[in-house]
């Protein structure tokens, strides 16, 4: 990542990449990105920013407090998810330690929702997890989502942004789309136009 780290989501972060609305793990992988001119951002850099990301994706409740170790665990799993995504995009063997890390997250908490009853809502399925295991639950959910993406029908359209230095992932929901955002697409087109002008005048 670049030399300058930004954590404010409103100023620096790119909009969600295509496919992030269907896969929280894709948006999770893209919570860190490299930008032009040595800039970068990390939406999980602090417990507060990590908490905002979890809340925005319905992966936590207001009574949960995150600590530095929680944010670090999220960043660690993100690195492993990114490694698995990169291996899928490059059609290479995935790192064994990343497979192990995702499998550990998958099995850290019971994944089957329990059956519960209340007078107002009747029968419903709920994820029963105590507050101190809330991060385990969130990581298990993200790991399961990543596994579904990597093994499902959309695995073949998982791609890396084609506008360096951006290192985000996306789903190629349109055959000709190679960029994670309009900003990256504009930059790639500008670079191609500059290269054409330079070769024509050379």
Coordinates of C-alpha atoms in Angstrom, one line a residue, residues 31-182:
X31 CA -11.8 -2.2 2.5
X32 CA -8.2 -1.5 1.7
X33 CA -7.0 0.0 -1.6
X34 CA -4.1 1.6 -3.3
X35 CA -4.8 4.9 -5.0
X36 CA -2.7 7.0 -7.4
X37 CA 0.1 9.3 -6.2
X38 CA 1.1 7.1 -3.3
X39 CA -2.2 7.3 -1.6
X40 CA -4.1 4.5 0.1
X41 CA -6.9 3.9 2.6
X42 CA -7.9 1.2 5.0
X43 CA -11.5 1.2 6.3
X44 CA -10.5 -1.3 9.0
X45 CA -7.5 0.7 10.3
X46 CA -9.0 1.4 13.7
X47 CA -11.6 -0.3 15.9
X48 CA -14.0 2.7 15.3
X49 CA -13.7 2.5 11.5
X50 CA -14.0 -1.3 11.6
X51 CA -17.1 -1.0 13.8
X52 CA -18.7 1.4 11.2
X53 CA -18.0 -1.0 8.4
X54 CA -19.5 -3.9 10.3
X55 CA -22.6 -1.9 11.3
X56 CA -23.1 -0.7 7.7
X57 CA -23.1 -4.4 6.6
X58 CA -25.4 -5.6 9.4
X59 CA -22.7 -7.7 11.0
X60 CA -22.8 -6.2 14.5
X61 CA -25.2 -4.7 17.0
X62 CA -24.9 -1.4 18.9
X63 CA -24.0 -3.1 22.2
X64 CA -20.8 -4.5 20.7
X65 CA -17.5 -2.7 21.4
X66 CA -14.5 -3.5 19.2
X67 CA -10.9 -3.4 20.4
X68 CA -7.6 -3.1 18.5
X69 CA -7.2 -6.9 18.5
X70 CA -10.7 -7.2 16.9
X71 CA -9.8 -4.8 14.1
X72 CA -6.5 -6.7 13.6
X73 CA -8.3 -10.0 13.3
X74 CA -10.5 -8.4 10.6
X75 CA -7.5 -7.2 8.7
X76 CA -5.8 -10.6 9.0
X77 CA -8.8 -12.4 7.5
X78 CA -9.2 -9.7 4.8
X79 CA -5.6 -10.4 3.7
X80 CA -6.4 -14.1 3.4
X81 CA -9.6 -13.5 1.5
X82 CA -7.7 -11.2 -0.8
X83 CA -5.1 -13.9 -1.4
X84 CA -7.8 -16.4 -2.3
X85 CA -9.5 -13.9 -4.6
X86 CA -6.1 -13.1 -6.3
X87 CA -5.4 -16.8 -6.8
X88 CA -8.8 -17.3 -8.4
X89 CA -8.3 -14.4 -10.7
X90 CA -4.8 -15.5 -11.7
X91 CA -5.9 -19.2 -12.0
X92 CA -3.2 -20.3 -9.5
X93 CA -3.2 -22.5 -6.5
X94 CA -4.5 -20.7 -3.4
X95 CA -2.1 -20.3 -0.5
X96 CA -2.5 -23.1 2.0
X97 CA -2.4 -20.7 5.0
X98 CA -5.2 -18.6 3.5
X99 CA -7.4 -21.7 3.0
X100 CA -6.7 -22.7 6.6
X101 CA -7.5 -19.2 7.9
X102 CA -10.9 -19.0 6.1
X103 CA -11.8 -22.5 7.2
X104 CA -10.9 -21.6 10.8
X105 CA -13.2 -18.6 10.6
X106 CA -16.0 -20.8 9.1
X107 CA -15.9 -23.2 12.0
X108 CA -15.3 -20.8 14.9
X109 CA -19.0 -20.4 15.6
X110 CA -22.1 -22.4 15.0
X111 CA -23.4 -21.3 11.6
X112 CA -26.9 -22.8 11.8
X113 CA -29.5 -20.2 12.9
X114 CA -31.5 -21.4 15.9
X115 CA -35.3 -21.4 16.2
X116 CA -36.7 -18.8 18.5
X117 CA -40.1 -17.5 19.5
X118 CA -41.4 -14.2 20.6
X119 CA -45.0 -13.0 21.1
X120 CA -44.8 -10.2 18.6
X121 CA -43.0 -11.9 15.8
X122 CA -43.7 -15.6 16.3
X123 CA -41.2 -18.2 15.2
X124 CA -38.0 -17.0 13.6
X125 CA -34.5 -18.1 13.0
X126 CA -31.8 -16.2 14.9
X127 CA -28.0 -16.4 15.1
X128 CA -27.3 -16.9 18.8
X129 CA -23.9 -15.6 19.7
X130 CA -22.8 -13.8 22.9
X131 CA -21.4 -10.3 22.6
X132 CA -17.9 -11.4 23.2
X133 CA -18.1 -13.7 20.2
X134 CA -19.6 -11.1 17.9
X135 CA -16.4 -10.7 15.9
X136 CA -16.2 -14.4 15.5
X137 CA -19.7 -14.4 14.1
X138 CA -18.9 -11.6 11.7
X139 CA -15.8 -13.2 10.5
X140 CA -17.6 -16.6 10.0
X141 CA -20.3 -14.8 8.0
X142 CA -17.7 -13.1 5.8
X143 CA -15.7 -16.3 5.4
X144 CA -18.8 -18.2 4.3
X145 CA -19.7 -15.5 1.8
X146 CA -16.2 -15.6 0.4
X147 CA -16.4 -19.4 0.1
X148 CA -19.7 -19.0 -1.7
X149 CA -18.3 -16.5 -4.2
X150 CA -15.2 -18.6 -4.9
X151 CA -17.1 -21.8 -5.5
X152 CA -20.4 -20.4 -7.0
X153 CA -21.5 -19.4 -10.5
X154 CA -20.0 -15.9 -10.1
X155 CA -16.4 -17.2 -9.5
X156 CA -15.7 -16.9 -13.2
X157 CA -16.4 -13.2 -13.3
X158 CA -14.3 -12.3 -10.3
X159 CA -11.6 -9.9 -11.5
X160 CA -9.0 -7.4 -10.4
X161 CA -9.4 -3.8 -11.3
X162 CA -7.6 -3.1 -14.5
X163 CA -6.5 0.4 -13.7
X164 CA -3.1 0.4 -11.8
X165 CA -2.3 1.1 -9.1
X166 CA -5.8 0.2 -7.8
X167 CA -5.8 -3.3 -6.3
X168 CA -9.5 -3.8 -5.6
X169 CA -11.6 -6.7 -6.8
X170 CA -14.9 -6.6 -8.7
X171 CA -17.4 -8.8 -10.5
X172 CA -17.4 -8.2 -14.3
X173 CA -21.1 -7.8 -14.4
X174 CA -20.7 -6.3 -17.9
X175 CA -18.4 -8.2 -20.3
X176 CA -16.3 -5.2 -21.2
X177 CA -16.0 -3.8 -17.7
X178 CA -12.4 -4.0 -16.3
X179 CA -12.6 -1.3 -13.6
X180 CA -13.9 -1.2 -10.1
X181 CA -15.2 2.4 -10.3
X182 CA -15.9 5.2 -12.7

